[in-house]
Amino acid sequence: MSAQIKSVVESLMQAFMDENGFELVDVEYVKEGSNWFLRLYADKEGGIDIDDCGRISEFLSEKLDENDPIPTAYFLEVSSPGAERPLKKVQDYYKAVGDNVFVTTYETFDGLKEFEGKLLSFDEQTIEIESGKKKHAIPFNKVASARLAIIF
């Protein structure tokens, strides 16, 4: 059900997001304790602010009221993905080339399942990360999760 709700929300929001210069980074529908949360993460060139989040939330609330795709009570949250935003879409990886990333894999590569370093390249088959003096070529289909990383 979670994947279906995510898909419905993405389709309800895409035109609005595009028209207003927003990027739909991710949608989550998760249960935490006894409560359900519908979370939408959005961004835009130069960063998203509280007023942008409010506009997105109002629009989404109206669309959800019209379409009523969620049978249970839930809390709606709209926010920025933050500085360590997740890499979800193929274009996210292309945009992150040259940036620091944190990647986890489904299986061990070079003796590791977690990699943090500079994303050197991405070609939709392989991601290459430089961590210290080592370079790691990881098959893209083995990436469990990835996000931008702030390295101090």
mmCIF file with all atom_site columns, C-alpha atoms in Angstrom:
data_model
loop_
_atom_site.group_PDB
_atom_site.id
_atom_site.type_symbol
_atom_site.label_atom_id
_atom_site.label_alt_id
_atom_site.label_comp_id
_atom_site.label_asym_id
_atom_site.label_entity_id
_atom_site.label_seq_id
_atom_site.pdbx_PDB_ins_code
_atom_site.Cartn_x
_atom_site.Cartn_y
_atom_site.Cartn_z
_atom_site.occupancy
_atom_site.B_iso_or_equiv
_atom_site.pdbx_formal_charge
_atom_site.auth_seq_id
_atom_site.auth_comp_id
_atom_site.auth_asym_id
_atom_site.auth_atom_id
_atom_site.pdbx_PDB_model_num
ATOM 1   C CA . MET A 1 1   ? 0.000   0.000  0.000   1.00 0.00 ? 1   MET A CA 1
ATOM 2   C CA . SER A 1 2   ? 2.873   2.371  0.790   1.00 0.00 ? 2   SER A CA 1
ATOM 3   C CA . ALA A 1 3   ? 4.276   2.159  -2.764  1.00 0.00 ? 3   ALA A CA 1
ATOM 4   C CA . GLN A 1 4   ? 0.808   2.762  -4.228  1.00 0.00 ? 4   GLN A CA 1
ATOM 5   C CA . ILE A 1 5   ? 0.244   5.860  -2.064  1.00 0.00 ? 5   ILE A CA 1
ATOM 6   C CA . LYS A 1 6   ? 3.711   7.148  -2.959  1.00 0.00 ? 6   LYS A CA 1
ATOM 7   C CA . SER A 1 7   ? 2.904   6.724  -6.657  1.00 0.00 ? 7   SER A CA 1
ATOM 8   C CA . VAL A 1 8   ? -0.468  8.499  -6.325  1.00 0.00 ? 8   VAL A CA 1
ATOM 9   C CA . VAL A 1 9   ? 1.081   11.441 -4.438  1.00 0.00 ? 9   VAL A CA 1
ATOM 10  C CA . GLU A 1 10  ? 3.891   11.747 -6.999  1.00 0.00 ? 10  GLU A CA 1
ATOM 11  C CA . SER A 1 11  ? 1.383   11.876 -9.863  1.00 0.00 ? 11  SER A CA 1
ATOM 12  C CA . LEU A 1 12  ? -0.818  14.411 -8.023  1.00 0.00 ? 12  LEU A CA 1
ATOM 13  C CA . MET A 1 13  ? 2.160   16.680 -7.368  1.00 0.00 ? 13  MET A CA 1
ATOM 14  C CA . GLN A 1 14  ? 4.352   16.489 -10.465 1.00 0.00 ? 14  GLN A CA 1
ATOM 15  C CA . ALA A 1 15  ? 2.722   19.218 -12.584 1.00 0.00 ? 15  ALA A CA 1
ATOM 16  C CA . PHE A 1 16  ? 2.466   21.620 -9.622  1.00 0.00 ? 16  PHE A CA 1
ATOM 17  C CA . MET A 1 17  ? 6.096   21.011 -8.691  1.00 0.00 ? 17  MET A CA 1
ATOM 18  C CA . ASP A 1 18  ? 7.322   21.531 -12.257 1.00 0.00 ? 18  ASP A CA 1
ATOM 19  C CA . GLU A 1 19  ? 5.237   24.697 -12.779 1.00 0.00 ? 19  GLU A CA 1
ATOM 20  C CA . ASN A 1 20  ? 6.604   26.247 -9.572  1.00 0.00 ? 20  ASN A CA 1
ATOM 21  C CA . GLY A 1 21  ? 10.263  25.298 -10.028 1.00 0.00 ? 21  GLY A CA 1
ATOM 22  C CA . PHE A 1 22  ? 10.242  22.714 -7.243  1.00 0.00 ? 22  PHE A CA 1
ATOM 23  C CA . GLU A 1 23  ? 11.852  19.290 -7.295  1.00 0.00 ? 23  GLU A CA 1
ATOM 24  C CA . LEU A 1 24  ? 10.026  16.378 -5.706  1.00 0.00 ? 24  LEU A CA 1
ATOM 25  C CA . VAL A 1 25  ? 12.930  14.633 -3.970  1.00 0.00 ? 25  VAL A CA 1
ATOM 26  C CA . ASP A 1 26  ? 11.049  11.860 -2.185  1.00 0.00 ? 26  ASP A CA 1
ATOM 27  C CA . VAL A 1 27  ? 7.690   10.753 -0.789  1.00 0.00 ? 27  VAL A CA 1
ATOM 28  C CA . GLU A 1 28  ? 7.352   8.501  2.250   1.00 0.00 ? 28  GLU A CA 1
ATOM 29  C CA . TYR A 1 29  ? 4.283   6.931  3.788   1.00 0.00 ? 29  TYR A CA 1
ATOM 30  C CA . VAL A 1 30  ? 5.392   5.317  7.039   1.00 0.00 ? 30  VAL A CA 1
ATOM 31  C CA . LYS A 1 31  ? 3.987   4.164  10.342  1.00 0.00 ? 31  LYS A CA 1
ATOM 32  C CA . GLU A 1 32  ? 5.762   5.347  13.470  1.00 0.00 ? 32  GLU A CA 1
ATOM 33  C CA . GLY A 1 33  ? 4.276   4.002  16.653  1.00 0.00 ? 33  GLY A CA 1
ATOM 34  C CA . SER A 1 34  ? 0.518   4.134  16.208  1.00 0.00 ? 34  SER A CA 1
ATOM 35  C CA . ASN A 1 35  ? 0.605   7.071  13.765  1.00 0.00 ? 35  ASN A CA 1
ATOM 36  C CA . TRP A 1 36  ? 0.950   7.210  9.979   1.00 0.00 ? 36  TRP A CA 1
ATOM 37  C CA . PHE A 1 37  ? 3.009   9.949  8.337   1.00 0.00 ? 37  PHE A CA 1
ATOM 38  C CA . LEU A 1 38  ? 2.930   11.138 4.749   1.00 0.00 ? 38  LEU A CA 1
ATOM 39  C CA . ARG A 1 39  ? 6.202   12.980 4.180   1.00 0.00 ? 39  ARG A CA 1
ATOM 40  C CA . LEU A 1 40  ? 7.071   14.912 1.082   1.00 0.00 ? 40  LEU A CA 1
ATOM 41  C CA . TYR A 1 41  ? 10.622  16.178 0.593   1.00 0.00 ? 41  TYR A CA 1
ATOM 42  C CA . ALA A 1 42  ? 11.015  19.037 -1.858  1.00 0.00 ? 42  ALA A CA 1
ATOM 43  C CA . ASP A 1 43  ? 13.794  21.289 -3.043  1.00 0.00 ? 43  ASP A CA 1
ATOM 44  C CA . LYS A 1 44  ? 14.465  24.043 -5.579  1.00 0.00 ? 44  LYS A CA 1
ATOM 45  C CA . GLU A 1 45  ? 17.414  25.878 -7.041  1.00 0.00 ? 45  GLU A CA 1
ATOM 46  C CA . GLY A 1 46  ? 18.856  28.023 -4.259  1.00 0.00 ? 46  GLY A CA 1
ATOM 47  C CA . GLY A 1 47  ? 17.053  26.036 -1.541  1.00 0.00 ? 47  GLY A CA 1
ATOM 48  C CA . ILE A 1 48  ? 13.510  25.704 -0.289  1.00 0.00 ? 48  ILE A CA 1
ATOM 49  C CA . ASP A 1 49  ? 12.074  27.795 2.558   1.00 0.00 ? 49  ASP A CA 1
ATOM 50  C CA . ILE A 1 50  ? 9.158   27.539 4.992   1.00 0.00 ? 50  ILE A CA 1
ATOM 51  C CA . ASP A 1 51  ? 6.827   29.530 2.709   1.00 0.00 ? 51  ASP A CA 1
ATOM 52  C CA . ASP A 1 52  ? 7.538   27.115 -0.156  1.00 0.00 ? 52  ASP A CA 1
ATOM 53  C CA . CYS A 1 53  ? 6.802   24.164 2.117   1.00 0.00 ? 53  CYS A CA 1
ATOM 54  C CA . GLY A 1 54  ? 3.527   25.816 3.143   1.00 0.00 ? 54  GLY A CA 1
ATOM 55  C CA . ARG A 1 55  ? 2.450   26.327 -0.498  1.00 0.00 ? 55  ARG A CA 1
ATOM 56  C CA . ILE A 1 56  ? 3.276   22.714 -1.335  1.00 0.00 ? 56  ILE A CA 1
ATOM 57  C CA . SER A 1 57  ? 1.449   21.448 1.756   1.00 0.00 ? 57  SER A CA 1
ATOM 58  C CA . GLU A 1 58  ? -1.693  23.473 0.969   1.00 0.00 ? 58  GLU A CA 1
ATOM 59  C CA . PHE A 1 59  ? -1.778  22.274 -2.620  1.00 0.00 ? 59  PHE A CA 1
ATOM 60  C CA . LEU A 1 60  ? -1.196  18.644 -1.624  1.00 0.00 ? 60  LEU A CA 1
ATOM 61  C CA . SER A 1 61  ? -3.839  18.817 1.132   1.00 0.00 ? 61  SER A CA 1
ATOM 62  C CA . GLU A 1 62  ? -6.436  20.037 -1.377  1.00 0.00 ? 62  GLU A CA 1
ATOM 63  C CA . LYS A 1 63  ? -5.508  17.318 -3.884  1.00 0.00 ? 63  LYS A CA 1
ATOM 64  C CA . LEU A 1 64  ? -5.618  14.610 -1.213  1.00 0.00 ? 64  LEU A CA 1
ATOM 65  C CA . ASP A 1 65  ? -9.032  15.842 -0.038  1.00 0.00 ? 65  ASP A CA 1
ATOM 66  C CA . GLU A 1 66  ? -10.335 15.703 -3.632  1.00 0.00 ? 66  GLU A CA 1
ATOM 67  C CA . ASN A 1 67  ? -8.915  12.274 -4.429  1.00 0.00 ? 67  ASN A CA 1
ATOM 68  C CA . ASP A 1 68  ? -8.920  10.652 -0.944  1.00 0.00 ? 68  ASP A CA 1
ATOM 69  C CA . PRO A 1 69  ? -6.306  7.950  -1.772  1.00 0.00 ? 69  PRO A CA 1
ATOM 70  C CA . ILE A 1 70  ? -5.345  7.251  1.858   1.00 0.00 ? 70  ILE A CA 1
ATOM 71  C CA . PRO A 1 71  ? -7.878  5.245  3.885   1.00 0.00 ? 71  PRO A CA 1
ATOM 72  C CA . THR A 1 72  ? -6.354  5.911  7.333   1.00 0.00 ? 72  THR A CA 1
ATOM 73  C CA . ALA A 1 73  ? -5.691  9.054  9.368   1.00 0.00 ? 73  ALA A CA 1
ATOM 74  C CA . TYR A 1 74  ? -2.180  10.439 8.865   1.00 0.00 ? 74  TYR A CA 1
ATOM 75  C CA . PHE A 1 75  ? 0.017   13.456 9.512   1.00 0.00 ? 75  PHE A CA 1
ATOM 76  C CA . LEU A 1 76  ? 1.235   15.411 6.470   1.00 0.00 ? 76  LEU A CA 1
ATOM 77  C CA . GLU A 1 77  ? 4.767   16.801 6.604   1.00 0.00 ? 77  GLU A CA 1
ATOM 78  C CA . VAL A 1 78  ? 6.493   18.800 3.853   1.00 0.00 ? 78  VAL A CA 1
ATOM 79  C CA . SER A 1 79  ? 10.145  19.679 4.269   1.00 0.00 ? 79  SER A CA 1
ATOM 80  C CA . SER A 1 80  ? 13.542  20.113 2.695   1.00 0.00 ? 80  SER A CA 1
ATOM 81  C CA . PRO A 1 81  ? 15.596  16.943 2.234   1.00 0.00 ? 81  PRO A CA 1
ATOM 82  C CA . GLY A 1 82  ? 18.404  18.664 4.158   1.00 0.00 ? 82  GLY A CA 1
ATOM 83  C CA . ALA A 1 83  ? 22.092  18.987 3.420   1.00 0.00 ? 83  ALA A CA 1
ATOM 84  C CA . GLU A 1 84  ? 22.523  15.220 3.351   1.00 0.00 ? 84  GLU A CA 1
ATOM 85  C CA . ARG A 1 85  ? 19.712  14.679 0.880   1.00 0.00 ? 85  ARG A CA 1
ATOM 86  C CA . PRO A 1 86  ? 19.072  11.162 -0.392  1.00 0.00 ? 86  PRO A CA 1
ATOM 87  C CA . LEU A 1 87  ? 20.026  10.169 -3.914  1.00 0.00 ? 87  LEU A CA 1
ATOM 88  C CA . LYS A 1 88  ? 16.908  8.456  -5.244  1.00 0.00 ? 88  LYS A CA 1
ATOM 89  C CA . LYS A 1 89  ? 16.701  9.117  -8.974  1.00 0.00 ? 89  LYS A CA 1
ATOM 90  C CA . VAL A 1 90  ? 19.283  8.550  -11.687 1.00 0.00 ? 90  VAL A CA 1
ATOM 91  C CA . GLN A 1 91  ? 19.553  12.315 -12.225 1.00 0.00 ? 91  GLN A CA 1
ATOM 92  C CA . ASP A 1 92  ? 20.373  12.741 -8.508  1.00 0.00 ? 92  ASP A CA 1
ATOM 93  C CA . TYR A 1 93  ? 23.519  10.667 -9.019  1.00 0.00 ? 93  TYR A CA 1
ATOM 94  C CA . TYR A 1 94  ? 24.571  12.667 -12.089 1.00 0.00 ? 94  TYR A CA 1
ATOM 95  C CA . LYS A 1 95  ? 24.116  15.932 -10.166 1.00 0.00 ? 95  LYS A CA 1
ATOM 96  C CA . ALA A 1 96  ? 26.145  14.541 -7.243  1.00 0.00 ? 96  ALA A CA 1
ATOM 97  C CA . VAL A 1 97  ? 29.262  13.728 -9.295  1.00 0.00 ? 97  VAL A CA 1
ATOM 98  C CA . GLY A 1 98  ? 32.081  15.633 -7.621  1.00 0.00 ? 98  GLY A CA 1
ATOM 99  C CA . ASP A 1 99  ? 30.266  15.770 -4.266  1.00 0.00 ? 99  ASP A CA 1
ATOM 100 C CA . ASN A 1 100 ? 30.855  13.734 -1.122  1.00 0.00 ? 100 ASN A CA 1
ATOM 101 C CA . VAL A 1 101 ? 28.448  10.834 -0.708  1.00 0.00 ? 101 VAL A CA 1
ATOM 102 C CA . PHE A 1 102 ? 27.650  8.016  1.712   1.00 0.00 ? 102 PHE A CA 1
ATOM 103 C CA . VAL A 1 103 ? 26.627  4.762  0.025   1.00 0.00 ? 103 VAL A CA 1
ATOM 104 C CA . THR A 1 104 ? 25.523  1.412  1.443   1.00 0.00 ? 104 THR A CA 1
ATOM 105 C CA . THR A 1 105 ? 25.399  -1.769 -0.626  1.00 0.00 ? 105 THR A CA 1
ATOM 106 C CA . TYR A 1 106 ? 23.407  -4.991 -0.532  1.00 0.00 ? 106 TYR A CA 1
ATOM 107 C CA . GLU A 1 107 ? 26.593  -7.042 -0.528  1.00 0.00 ? 107 GLU A CA 1
ATOM 108 C CA . THR A 1 108 ? 30.269  -6.599 0.257   1.00 0.00 ? 108 THR A CA 1
ATOM 109 C CA . PHE A 1 109 ? 32.617  -4.919 -2.252  1.00 0.00 ? 109 PHE A CA 1
ATOM 110 C CA . ASP A 1 110 ? 36.319  -4.463 -1.520  1.00 0.00 ? 110 ASP A CA 1
ATOM 111 C CA . GLY A 1 111 ? 35.558  -5.860 1.945   1.00 0.00 ? 111 GLY A CA 1
ATOM 112 C CA . LEU A 1 112 ? 33.022  -3.110 2.705   1.00 0.00 ? 112 LEU A CA 1
ATOM 113 C CA . LYS A 1 113 ? 29.276  -2.493 2.648   1.00 0.00 ? 113 LYS A CA 1
ATOM 114 C CA . GLU A 1 114 ? 29.532  1.236  3.449   1.00 0.00 ? 114 GLU A CA 1
ATOM 115 C CA . PHE A 1 115 ? 31.445  3.791  1.416   1.00 0.00 ? 115 PHE A CA 1
ATOM 116 C CA . GLU A 1 116 ? 31.991  7.464  2.117   1.00 0.00 ? 116 GLU A CA 1
ATOM 117 C CA . GLY A 1 117 ? 33.925  9.725  -0.178  1.00 0.00 ? 117 GLY A CA 1
ATOM 118 C CA . LYS A 1 118 ? 33.849  11.702 -3.394  1.00 0.00 ? 118 LYS A CA 1
ATOM 119 C CA . LEU A 1 119 ? 31.561  10.467 -6.179  1.00 0.00 ? 119 LEU A CA 1
ATOM 120 C CA . LEU A 1 120 ? 33.962  10.443 -9.108  1.00 0.00 ? 120 LEU A CA 1
ATOM 121 C CA . SER A 1 121 ? 31.664  9.111  -11.811 1.00 0.00 ? 121 SER A CA 1
ATOM 122 C CA . PHE A 1 122 ? 28.287  7.572  -12.555 1.00 0.00 ? 122 PHE A CA 1
ATOM 123 C CA . ASP A 1 123 ? 27.131  5.895  -15.772 1.00 0.00 ? 123 ASP A CA 1
ATOM 124 C CA . GLU A 1 124 ? 23.905  4.134  -14.682 1.00 0.00 ? 124 GLU A CA 1
ATOM 125 C CA . GLN A 1 125 ? 25.831  0.836  -14.462 1.00 0.00 ? 125 GLN A CA 1
ATOM 126 C CA . THR A 1 126 ? 28.572  1.730  -11.983 1.00 0.00 ? 126 THR A CA 1
ATOM 127 C CA . ILE A 1 127 ? 29.297  4.378  -9.413  1.00 0.00 ? 127 ILE A CA 1
ATOM 128 C CA . GLU A 1 128 ? 32.910  5.177  -8.629  1.00 0.00 ? 128 GLU A CA 1
ATOM 129 C CA . ILE A 1 129 ? 33.783  6.553  -5.211  1.00 0.00 ? 129 ILE A CA 1
ATOM 130 C CA . GLU A 1 130 ? 37.149  7.784  -4.018  1.00 0.00 ? 130 GLU A CA 1
ATOM 131 C CA . SER A 1 131 ? 37.608  7.197  -0.314  1.00 0.00 ? 131 SER A CA 1
ATOM 132 C CA . GLY A 1 132 ? 40.991  8.314  0.940   1.00 0.00 ? 132 GLY A CA 1
ATOM 133 C CA . LYS A 1 133 ? 43.480  7.011  -1.600  1.00 0.00 ? 133 LYS A CA 1
ATOM 134 C CA . LYS A 1 134 ? 41.283  4.099  -2.717  1.00 0.00 ? 134 LYS A CA 1
ATOM 135 C CA . LYS A 1 135 ? 38.797  4.057  -5.557  1.00 0.00 ? 135 LYS A CA 1
ATOM 136 C CA . HIS A 1 136 ? 35.786  1.763  -5.425  1.00 0.00 ? 136 HIS A CA 1
ATOM 137 C CA . ALA A 1 137 ? 33.722  0.771  -8.474  1.00 0.00 ? 137 ALA A CA 1
ATOM 138 C CA . ILE A 1 138 ? 30.310  -0.358 -7.283  1.00 0.00 ? 138 ILE A CA 1
ATOM 139 C CA . PRO A 1 139 ? 27.613  -1.836 -9.539  1.00 0.00 ? 139 PRO A CA 1
ATOM 140 C CA . PHE A 1 140 ? 24.663  0.565  -9.438  1.00 0.00 ? 140 PHE A CA 1
ATOM 141 C CA . ASN A 1 141 ? 22.163  -2.289 -9.016  1.00 0.00 ? 141 ASN A CA 1
ATOM 142 C CA . LYS A 1 142 ? 23.934  -3.270 -5.760  1.00 0.00 ? 142 LYS A CA 1
ATOM 143 C CA . VAL A 1 143 ? 23.448  0.150  -4.127  1.00 0.00 ? 143 VAL A CA 1
ATOM 144 C CA . ALA A 1 144 ? 21.022  -0.149 -1.205  1.00 0.00 ? 144 ALA A CA 1
ATOM 145 C CA . SER A 1 145 ? 20.992  3.563  -0.342  1.00 0.00 ? 145 SER A CA 1
ATOM 146 C CA . ALA A 1 146 ? 22.913  6.724  -1.076  1.00 0.00 ? 146 ALA A CA 1
ATOM 147 C CA . ARG A 1 147 ? 22.903  10.283 0.145   1.00 0.00 ? 147 ARG A CA 1
ATOM 148 C CA . LEU A 1 148 ? 25.035  13.381 -0.010  1.00 0.00 ? 148 LEU A CA 1
ATOM 149 C CA . ALA A 1 149 ? 27.493  13.530 2.875   1.00 0.00 ? 149 ALA A CA 1
ATOM 150 C CA . ILE A 1 150 ? 28.984  16.413 4.750   1.00 0.00 ? 150 ILE A CA 1
ATOM 151 C CA . ILE A 1 151 ? 32.541  15.543 5.675   1.00 0.00 ? 151 ILE A CA 1
ATOM 152 C CA . PHE A 1 152 ? 34.152  17.604 8.428   1.00 0.00 ? 152 PHE A CA 1
#
